[in-house]
mmCIF file with all atom_site columns, C-alpha atoms in Angstrom:
data_model
loop_
_atom_site.group_PDB
_atom_site.id
_atom_site.type_symbol
_atom_site.label_atom_id
_atom_site.label_alt_id
_atom_site.label_comp_id
_atom_site.label_asym_id
_atom_site.label_entity_id
_atom_site.label_seq_id
_atom_site.pdbx_PDB_ins_code
_atom_site.Cartn_x
_atom_site.Cartn_y
_atom_site.Cartn_z
_atom_site.occupancy
_atom_site.B_iso_or_equiv
_atom_site.pdbx_formal_charge
_atom_site.auth_seq_id
_atom_site.auth_comp_id
_atom_site.auth_asym_id
_atom_site.auth_atom_id
_atom_site.pdbx_PDB_model_num
ATOM 1   C CA . MET A 1 1   ? 0.000   0.000   0.000   1.00 70.00 ? 1   MET A CA 1
ATOM 2   C CA . SER A 1 2   ? 2.934   2.371   0.574   1.00 90.00 ? 2   SER A CA 1
ATOM 3   C CA . PHE A 1 3   ? 3.741   2.215   -3.178  1.00 92.00 ? 3   PHE A CA 1
ATOM 4   C CA . ASP A 1 4   ? 0.140   3.141   -3.959  1.00 91.00 ? 4   ASP A CA 1
ATOM 5   C CA . ILE A 1 5   ? 0.084   5.997   -1.464  1.00 92.00 ? 5   ILE A CA 1
ATOM 6   C CA . SER A 1 6   ? 3.436   7.417   -2.596  1.00 92.00 ? 6   SER A CA 1
ATOM 7   C CA . VAL A 1 7   ? 2.655   7.341   -6.309  1.00 94.00 ? 7   VAL A CA 1
ATOM 8   C CA . PHE A 1 8   ? -0.942  8.459   -5.763  1.00 92.00 ? 8   PHE A CA 1
ATOM 9   C CA . GLU A 1 9   ? 0.145   11.467  -3.691  1.00 93.00 ? 9   GLU A CA 1
ATOM 10  C CA . PHE A 1 10  ? 2.837   12.392  -6.234  1.00 94.00 ? 10  PHE A CA 1
ATOM 11  C CA . ILE A 1 11  ? 0.271   12.488  -9.067  1.00 94.00 ? 11  ILE A CA 1
ATOM 12  C CA . HIS A 1 12  ? -2.788  13.711  -7.165  1.00 91.00 ? 12  HIS A CA 1
ATOM 13  C CA . ASN A 1 13  ? -0.883  16.514  -5.407  1.00 90.00 ? 13  ASN A CA 1
ATOM 14  C CA . LEU A 1 14  ? -0.631  18.209  -8.811  1.00 92.00 ? 14  LEU A CA 1
ATOM 15  C CA . VAL A 1 15  ? -4.364  18.987  -8.552  1.00 91.00 ? 15  VAL A CA 1
ATOM 16  C CA . GLY A 1 16  ? -4.820  22.726  -8.136  1.00 87.00 ? 16  GLY A CA 1
ATOM 17  C CA . SER A 1 17  ? -1.313  23.602  -9.318  1.00 91.00 ? 17  SER A CA 1
ATOM 18  C CA . SER A 1 18  ? -2.668  24.672  -12.712 1.00 92.00 ? 18  SER A CA 1
ATOM 19  C CA . SER A 1 19  ? -6.211  25.232  -13.944 1.00 92.00 ? 19  SER A CA 1
ATOM 20  C CA . LEU A 1 20  ? -5.171  23.924  -17.350 1.00 96.00 ? 20  LEU A CA 1
ATOM 21  C CA . LEU A 1 21  ? -3.753  20.725  -15.849 1.00 94.00 ? 21  LEU A CA 1
ATOM 22  C CA . ASP A 1 22  ? -6.965  20.199  -13.859 1.00 94.00 ? 22  ASP A CA 1
ATOM 23  C CA . ILE A 1 23  ? -9.071  20.635  -17.011 1.00 95.00 ? 23  ILE A CA 1
ATOM 24  C CA . VAL A 1 24  ? -6.849  18.265  -19.014 1.00 96.00 ? 24  VAL A CA 1
ATOM 25  C CA . GLY A 1 25  ? -6.947  15.696  -16.195 1.00 95.00 ? 25  GLY A CA 1
ATOM 26  C CA . ILE A 1 26  ? -10.734 15.851  -15.973 1.00 95.00 ? 26  ILE A CA 1
ATOM 27  C CA . PHE A 1 27  ? -11.040 15.648  -19.770 1.00 96.00 ? 27  PHE A CA 1
ATOM 28  C CA . PHE A 1 28  ? -8.783  12.586  -19.996 1.00 96.00 ? 28  PHE A CA 1
ATOM 29  C CA . ALA A 1 29  ? -10.434 10.866  -17.020 1.00 94.00 ? 29  ALA A CA 1
ATOM 30  C CA . SER A 1 30  ? -14.053 11.459  -18.038 1.00 93.00 ? 30  SER A CA 1
ATOM 31  C CA . TYR A 1 31  ? -14.564 12.709  -21.599 1.00 95.00 ? 31  TYR A CA 1
ATOM 32  C CA . LEU A 1 32  ? -11.735 11.407  -23.797 1.00 95.00 ? 32  LEU A CA 1
ATOM 33  C CA . PRO A 1 33  ? -13.022 7.823   -23.505 1.00 94.00 ? 33  PRO A CA 1
ATOM 34  C CA . TYR A 1 34  ? -16.305 8.818   -25.177 1.00 94.00 ? 34  TYR A CA 1
ATOM 35  C CA . PHE A 1 35  ? -14.514 10.671  -27.981 1.00 96.00 ? 35  PHE A CA 1
ATOM 36  C CA . ILE A 1 36  ? -12.327 7.622   -28.604 1.00 94.00 ? 36  ILE A CA 1
ATOM 37  C CA . LEU A 1 37  ? -15.275 5.226   -28.811 1.00 93.00 ? 37  LEU A CA 1
ATOM 38  C CA . ILE A 1 38  ? -17.299 7.543   -31.052 1.00 94.00 ? 38  ILE A CA 1
ATOM 39  C CA . GLY A 1 39  ? -14.265 8.154   -33.278 1.00 94.00 ? 39  GLY A CA 1
ATOM 40  C CA . LEU A 1 40  ? -13.574 4.437   -33.611 1.00 92.00 ? 40  LEU A CA 1
ATOM 41  C CA . PHE A 1 41  ? -17.193 3.664   -34.391 1.00 91.00 ? 41  PHE A CA 1
ATOM 42  C CA . VAL A 1 42  ? -17.260 6.335   -37.120 1.00 92.00 ? 42  VAL A CA 1
ATOM 43  C CA . ALA A 1 43  ? -13.932 5.105   -38.534 1.00 91.00 ? 43  ALA A CA 1
ATOM 44  C CA . PHE A 1 44  ? -15.191 1.527   -38.610 1.00 89.00 ? 44  PHE A CA 1
ATOM 45  C CA . MET A 1 45  ? -18.455 2.574   -40.283 1.00 88.00 ? 45  MET A CA 1
ATOM 46  C CA . LEU A 1 46  ? -16.466 4.360   -43.000 1.00 90.00 ? 46  LEU A CA 1
ATOM 47  C CA . GLU A 1 47  ? -14.660 1.113   -43.827 1.00 84.00 ? 47  GLU A CA 1
ATOM 48  C CA . ALA A 1 48  ? -15.490 0.194   -47.430 1.00 85.00 ? 48  ALA A CA 1
ATOM 49  C CA . ASP A 1 49  ? -15.541 -3.578  -46.915 1.00 86.00 ? 49  ASP A CA 1
ATOM 50  C CA . TRP A 1 50  ? -18.654 -4.452  -44.887 1.00 85.00 ? 50  TRP A CA 1
ATOM 51  C CA . ARG A 1 51  ? -17.079 -7.709  -43.666 1.00 84.00 ? 51  ARG A CA 1
ATOM 52  C CA . ARG A 1 52  ? -14.076 -5.855  -42.267 1.00 84.00 ? 52  ARG A CA 1
ATOM 53  C CA . ARG A 1 53  ? -16.457 -3.297  -40.736 1.00 87.00 ? 53  ARG A CA 1
ATOM 54  C CA . ILE A 1 54  ? -18.434 -6.003  -38.912 1.00 88.00 ? 54  ILE A CA 1
ATOM 55  C CA . TYR A 1 55  ? -15.258 -7.843  -37.884 1.00 86.00 ? 55  TYR A CA 1
ATOM 56  C CA . SER A 1 56  ? -13.734 -4.641  -36.437 1.00 89.00 ? 56  SER A CA 1
ATOM 57  C CA . VAL A 1 57  ? -16.843 -3.729  -34.457 1.00 90.00 ? 57  VAL A CA 1
ATOM 58  C CA . LEU A 1 58  ? -17.211 -7.322  -33.235 1.00 90.00 ? 58  LEU A CA 1
ATOM 59  C CA . TYR A 1 59  ? -13.555 -7.539  -32.196 1.00 91.00 ? 59  TYR A CA 1
ATOM 60  C CA . VAL A 1 60  ? -13.619 -4.299  -30.190 1.00 93.00 ? 60  VAL A CA 1
ATOM 61  C CA . SER A 1 61  ? -17.066 -5.015  -28.708 1.00 94.00 ? 61  SER A CA 1
ATOM 62  C CA . LEU A 1 62  ? -16.093 -8.499  -27.531 1.00 95.00 ? 62  LEU A CA 1
ATOM 63  C CA . SER A 1 63  ? -12.888 -7.134  -26.001 1.00 95.00 ? 63  SER A CA 1
ATOM 64  C CA . ILE A 1 64  ? -14.903 -4.551  -24.066 1.00 96.00 ? 64  ILE A CA 1
ATOM 65  C CA . LEU A 1 65  ? -17.494 -7.149  -23.031 1.00 96.00 ? 65  LEU A CA 1
ATOM 66  C CA . ILE A 1 66  ? -14.906 -9.584  -21.702 1.00 96.00 ? 66  ILE A CA 1
ATOM 67  C CA . SER A 1 67  ? -12.928 -6.933  -19.821 1.00 96.00 ? 67  SER A CA 1
ATOM 68  C CA . ARG A 1 68  ? -15.794 -4.884  -18.388 1.00 94.00 ? 68  ARG A CA 1
ATOM 69  C CA . GLY A 1 69  ? -18.505 -7.513  -18.271 1.00 95.00 ? 69  GLY A CA 1
ATOM 70  C CA . ILE A 1 70  ? -16.586 -10.525 -16.994 1.00 96.00 ? 70  ILE A CA 1
ATOM 71  C CA . PHE A 1 71  ? -13.126 -9.807  -15.592 1.00 96.00 ? 71  PHE A CA 1
ATOM 72  C CA . ILE A 1 72  ? -13.801 -6.485  -13.834 1.00 95.00 ? 72  ILE A CA 1
ATOM 73  C CA . PRO A 1 73  ? -16.901 -7.621  -11.865 1.00 94.00 ? 73  PRO A CA 1
ATOM 74  C CA . LEU A 1 74  ? -15.155 -10.856 -10.918 1.00 96.00 ? 74  LEU A CA 1
ATOM 75  C CA . LEU A 1 75  ? -12.011 -9.074  -9.694  1.00 95.00 ? 75  LEU A CA 1
ATOM 76  C CA . ASN A 1 76  ? -14.125 -6.456  -7.878  1.00 92.00 ? 76  ASN A CA 1
ATOM 77  C CA . LEU A 1 77  ? -15.669 -9.292  -5.857  1.00 93.00 ? 77  LEU A CA 1
ATOM 78  C CA . ILE A 1 78  ? -12.333 -10.958 -5.146  1.00 94.00 ? 78  ILE A CA 1
ATOM 79  C CA . PHE A 1 79  ? -10.433 -7.756  -4.286  1.00 93.00 ? 79  PHE A CA 1
ATOM 80  C CA . PRO A 1 80  ? -12.782 -5.248  -2.604  1.00 91.00 ? 80  PRO A CA 1
ATOM 81  C CA . ARG A 1 81  ? -10.895 -2.009  -2.135  1.00 91.00 ? 81  ARG A CA 1
ATOM 82  C CA . GLU A 1 82  ? -11.636 1.573   -1.143  1.00 91.00 ? 82  GLU A CA 1
ATOM 83  C CA . ARG A 1 83  ? -11.057 4.285   -3.686  1.00 92.00 ? 83  ARG A CA 1
ATOM 84  C CA . PRO A 1 84  ? -8.463  6.947   -2.801  1.00 93.00 ? 84  PRO A CA 1
ATOM 85  C CA . PHE A 1 85  ? -11.074 9.655   -2.239  1.00 91.00 ? 85  PHE A CA 1
ATOM 86  C CA . GLN A 1 86  ? -12.800 7.366   0.270   1.00 89.00 ? 86  GLN A CA 1
ATOM 87  C CA . PHE A 1 87  ? -9.526  6.418   1.962   1.00 87.00 ? 87  PHE A CA 1
ATOM 88  C CA . PHE A 1 88  ? -8.339  10.033  2.321   1.00 89.00 ? 88  PHE A CA 1
ATOM 89  C CA . GLY A 1 89  ? -11.810 11.590  2.697   1.00 84.00 ? 89  GLY A CA 1
ATOM 90  C CA . PHE A 1 90  ? -11.822 14.174  -0.094  1.00 86.00 ? 90  PHE A CA 1
ATOM 91  C CA . GLU A 1 91  ? -14.139 15.013  -2.991  1.00 85.00 ? 91  GLU A CA 1
ATOM 92  C CA . PRO A 1 92  ? -12.757 13.685  -6.320  1.00 86.00 ? 92  PRO A CA 1
ATOM 93  C CA . LEU A 1 93  ? -12.578 15.956  -9.367  1.00 84.00 ? 93  LEU A CA 1
ATOM 94  C CA . VAL A 1 94  ? -15.025 13.706  -11.227 1.00 87.00 ? 94  VAL A CA 1
ATOM 95  C CA . SER A 1 95  ? -18.059 11.798  -10.075 1.00 81.00 ? 95  SER A CA 1
ATOM 96  C CA . SER A 1 96  ? -17.313 8.216   -9.209  1.00 78.00 ? 96  SER A CA 1
ATOM 97  C CA . PRO A 1 97  ? -19.304 5.396   -7.715  1.00 75.00 ? 97  PRO A CA 1
ATOM 98  C CA . SER A 1 98  ? -18.356 4.313   -4.235  1.00 72.00 ? 98  SER A CA 1
ATOM 99  C CA . THR A 1 99  ? -17.785 0.798   -5.518  1.00 80.00 ? 99  THR A CA 1
ATOM 100 C CA . THR A 1 100 ? -14.536 -1.090  -5.161  1.00 86.00 ? 100 THR A CA 1
ATOM 101 C CA . SER A 1 101 ? -11.628 0.371   -7.103  1.00 89.00 ? 101 SER A CA 1
ATOM 102 C CA . PHE A 1 102 ? -9.515  -2.617  -8.186  1.00 91.00 ? 102 PHE A CA 1
ATOM 103 C CA . PRO A 1 103 ? -8.987  -2.918  -11.096 1.00 94.00 ? 103 PRO A CA 1
ATOM 104 C CA . SER A 1 104 ? -9.743  0.255   -13.025 1.00 94.00 ? 104 SER A CA 1
ATOM 105 C CA . GLY A 1 105 ? -12.623 -0.382  -15.416 1.00 93.00 ? 105 GLY A CA 1
ATOM 106 C CA . HIS A 1 106 ? -11.765 2.611   -17.611 1.00 94.00 ? 106 HIS A CA 1
ATOM 107 C CA . THR A 1 107 ? -8.174  1.460   -17.974 1.00 97.00 ? 107 THR A CA 1
ATOM 108 C CA . ALA A 1 108 ? -9.186  -2.153  -18.627 1.00 97.00 ? 108 ALA A CA 1
ATOM 109 C CA . VAL A 1 109 ? -11.677 -1.165  -21.313 1.00 96.00 ? 109 VAL A CA 1
ATOM 110 C CA . PHE A 1 110 ? -9.307  1.145   -23.138 1.00 96.00 ? 110 PHE A CA 1
ATOM 111 C CA . PHE A 1 111 ? -6.380  -1.265  -23.025 1.00 98.00 ? 111 PHE A CA 1
ATOM 112 C CA . ALA A 1 112 ? -8.748  -3.945  -24.359 1.00 97.00 ? 112 ALA A CA 1
ATOM 113 C CA . VAL A 1 113 ? -9.825  -1.555  -27.134 1.00 97.00 ? 113 VAL A CA 1
ATOM 114 C CA . ALA A 1 114 ? -6.199  -0.616  -27.871 1.00 97.00 ? 114 ALA A CA 1
ATOM 115 C CA . THR A 1 115 ? -5.188  -4.285  -28.030 1.00 96.00 ? 115 THR A CA 1
ATOM 116 C CA . ALA A 1 116 ? -8.032  -5.114  -30.414 1.00 94.00 ? 116 ALA A CA 1
ATOM 117 C CA . VAL A 1 117 ? -7.336  -2.107  -32.625 1.00 94.00 ? 117 VAL A CA 1
ATOM 118 C CA . PHE A 1 118 ? -3.597  -2.878  -32.580 1.00 95.00 ? 118 PHE A CA 1
ATOM 119 C CA . PHE A 1 119 ? -4.345  -6.159  -34.387 1.00 91.00 ? 119 PHE A CA 1
ATOM 120 C CA . LEU A 1 120 ? -6.700  -4.410  -36.815 1.00 90.00 ? 120 LEU A CA 1
ATOM 121 C CA . ARG A 1 121 ? -4.649  -1.286  -37.551 1.00 90.00 ? 121 ARG A CA 1
ATOM 122 C CA . TYR A 1 122 ? -1.189  -1.216  -35.997 1.00 91.00 ? 122 TYR A CA 1
ATOM 123 C CA . LYS A 1 123 ? -0.644  2.575   -35.931 1.00 94.00 ? 123 LYS A CA 1
ATOM 124 C CA . TRP A 1 124 ? -4.097  3.288   -34.502 1.00 93.00 ? 124 TRP A CA 1
ATOM 125 C CA . GLY A 1 125 ? -3.453  0.673   -31.838 1.00 94.00 ? 125 GLY A CA 1
ATOM 126 C CA . ILE A 1 126 ? -0.204  2.353   -30.771 1.00 97.00 ? 126 ILE A CA 1
ATOM 127 C CA . ALA A 1 127 ? -1.995  5.713   -30.505 1.00 96.00 ? 127 ALA A CA 1
ATOM 128 C CA . LEU A 1 128 ? -4.759  4.080   -28.456 1.00 97.00 ? 128 LEU A CA 1
ATOM 129 C CA . PHE A 1 129 ? -2.251  2.451   -26.076 1.00 98.00 ? 129 PHE A CA 1
ATOM 130 C CA . VAL A 1 130 ? -0.827  5.925   -25.399 1.00 98.00 ? 130 VAL A CA 1
ATOM 131 C CA . ALA A 1 131 ? -4.323  7.367   -24.896 1.00 97.00 ? 131 ALA A CA 1
ATOM 132 C CA . ALA A 1 132 ? -5.299  4.455   -22.616 1.00 98.00 ? 132 ALA A CA 1
ATOM 133 C CA . PHE A 1 133 ? -2.178  5.043   -20.512 1.00 98.00 ? 133 PHE A CA 1
ATOM 134 C CA . PHE A 1 134 ? -3.052  8.727   -20.085 1.00 97.00 ? 134 PHE A CA 1
ATOM 135 C CA . ILE A 1 135 ? -6.653  7.841   -19.234 1.00 97.00 ? 135 ILE A CA 1
ATOM 136 C CA . GLY A 1 136 ? -5.297  5.611   -16.468 1.00 97.00 ? 136 GLY A CA 1
ATOM 137 C CA . VAL A 1 137 ? -2.949  8.293   -15.119 1.00 97.00 ? 137 VAL A CA 1
ATOM 138 C CA . ALA A 1 138 ? -5.806  10.804  -15.251 1.00 97.00 ? 138 ALA A CA 1
ATOM 139 C CA . ARG A 1 139 ? -7.967  8.466   -13.151 1.00 96.00 ? 139 ARG A CA 1
ATOM 140 C CA . ILE A 1 140 ? -5.248  8.633   -10.473 1.00 96.00 ? 140 ILE A CA 1
ATOM 141 C CA . PHE A 1 141 ? -4.950  12.412  -10.885 1.00 95.00 ? 141 PHE A CA 1
ATOM 142 C CA . VAL A 1 142 ? -8.675  13.018  -10.307 1.00 95.00 ? 142 VAL A CA 1
ATOM 143 C CA . GLY A 1 143 ? -8.614  10.842  -7.190  1.00 93.00 ? 143 GLY A CA 1
ATOM 144 C CA . VAL A 1 144 ? -10.674 7.804   -8.135  1.00 94.00 ? 144 VAL A CA 1
ATOM 145 C CA . HIS A 1 145 ? -7.989  5.108   -8.544  1.00 95.00 ? 145 HIS A CA 1
ATOM 146 C CA . TRP A 1 146 ? -4.772  3.853   -6.996  1.00 95.00 ? 146 TRP A CA 1
ATOM 147 C CA . PRO A 1 147 ? -1.746  3.168   -9.219  1.00 97.00 ? 147 PRO A CA 1
ATOM 148 C CA . THR A 1 148 ? -2.123  -0.602  -8.775  1.00 96.00 ? 148 THR A CA 1
ATOM 149 C CA . ASP A 1 149 ? -5.765  -0.280  -9.905  1.00 96.00 ? 149 ASP A CA 1
ATOM 150 C CA . ILE A 1 150 ? -4.398  1.117   -13.160 1.00 97.00 ? 150 ILE A CA 1
ATOM 151 C CA . LEU A 1 151 ? -1.783  -1.642  -13.458 1.00 97.00 ? 151 LEU A CA 1
ATOM 152 C CA . GLY A 1 152 ? -4.518  -4.226  -12.850 1.00 97.00 ? 152 GLY A CA 1
ATOM 153 C CA . GLY A 1 153 ? -6.691  -2.550  -15.483 1.00 97.00 ? 153 GLY A CA 1
ATOM 154 C CA . ILE A 1 154 ? -3.819  -2.644  -17.979 1.00 98.00 ? 154 ILE A CA 1
ATOM 155 C CA . LEU A 1 155 ? -3.371  -6.365  -17.390 1.00 98.00 ? 155 LEU A CA 1
ATOM 156 C CA . VAL A 1 156 ? -7.109  -7.090  -17.657 1.00 98.00 ? 156 VAL A CA 1
ATOM 157 C CA . GLY A 1 157 ? -7.355  -5.055  -20.862 1.00 98.00 ? 157 GLY A CA 1
ATOM 158 C CA . LEU A 1 158 ? -4.378  -6.729  -22.499 1.00 98.00 ? 158 LEU A CA 1
ATOM 159 C CA . VAL A 1 159 ? -5.580  -10.207 -21.543 1.00 97.00 ? 159 VAL A CA 1
ATOM 160 C CA . SER A 1 160 ? -9.115  -9.437  -22.783 1.00 97.00 ? 160 SER A CA 1
ATOM 161 C CA . GLY A 1 161 ? -7.916  -8.152  -26.155 1.00 95.00 ? 161 GLY A CA 1
ATOM 162 C CA . LEU A 1 162 ? -5.522  -11.078 -26.606 1.00 95.00 ? 162 LEU A CA 1
ATOM 163 C CA . LEU A 1 163 ? -8.201  -13.576 -25.571 1.00 95.00 ? 163 LEU A CA 1
ATOM 164 C CA . VAL A 1 164 ? -10.639 -12.213 -28.147 1.00 94.00 ? 164 VAL A CA 1
ATOM 165 C CA . SER A 1 165 ? -7.879  -12.314 -30.762 1.00 90.00 ? 165 SER A CA 1
ATOM 166 C CA . GLU A 1 166 ? -7.286  -15.989 -29.995 1.00 89.00 ? 166 GLU A CA 1
ATOM 167 C CA . ILE A 1 167 ? -11.032 -16.741 -30.072 1.00 88.00 ? 167 ILE A CA 1
ATOM 168 C CA . LEU A 1 168 ? -11.488 -15.018 -33.433 1.00 85.00 ? 168 LEU A CA 1
ATOM 169 C CA . ILE A 1 169 ? -8.447  -16.764 -34.926 1.00 82.00 ? 169 ILE A CA 1
ATOM 170 C CA . ARG A 1 170 ? -9.769  -20.162 -33.818 1.00 80.00 ? 170 ARG A CA 1
ATOM 171 C CA . PHE A 1 171 ? -13.274 -19.332 -35.056 1.00 77.00 ? 171 PHE A CA 1
ATOM 172 C CA . ASP A 1 172 ? -11.882 -18.203 -38.417 1.00 71.00 ? 172 ASP A CA 1
ATOM 173 C CA . LYS A 1 173 ? -9.963  -21.484 -38.798 1.00 68.00 ? 173 LYS A CA 1
ATOM 174 C CA . LYS A 1 174 ? -13.171 -23.492 -38.251 1.00 61.00 ? 174 LYS A CA 1
ATOM 175 C CA . LYS A 1 175 ? -15.033 -21.860 -41.145 1.00 56.00 ? 175 LYS A CA 1
ATOM 176 C CA . PRO A 1 176 ? -15.860 -24.381 -43.849 1.00 49.00 ? 176 PRO A CA 1
ATOM 177 C CA . VAL A 1 177 ? -14.008 -23.903 -47.126 1.00 45.00 ? 177 VAL A CA 1
ATOM 178 C CA . GLU A 1 178 ? -16.320 -22.739 -49.882 1.00 49.00 ? 178 GLU A CA 1
ATOM 179 C CA . THR A 1 179 ? -16.238 -24.690 -53.131 1.00 43.00 ? 179 THR A CA 1
ATOM 180 C CA . LEU A 1 180 ? -17.371 -23.547 -56.537 1.00 43.00 ? 180 LEU A CA 1
#
């Protein structure tokens, strides 16, 4: 816990040092995720090949479902943990449920998305890994997650994206070969 407290305080103590930094932190923690998902959806819908469009949406959606719908609730039950704002008794910069904090759902989802997109479009995936990292750091900054929550979210997201990749590869191999 001392690692969590030290790193949390280092990042969170920047709150109030700059109005611009506070705004950027809030934006990354709360609003950037929506812009990313909307942007990806639009990009996928603009894909000329309808099969690739469906495959891309399916891949990202399954990665999100596995990370947020299966792994996160399961780990929340196994590792109940107070959020930093509850532990220290302050008001976070963004609204947050008083549910358990490990692992970070935002971080898990966006690392799952980044992993899926990485296999679809390498350069987009790299950009999304960077964005997902900053979303995670911003969640610490605004006071709703511990650093190890973010690390747990990264692991869950990577595993979810890789698991879906493996599932889709196996499913693709089982398709019957069409004959003329």
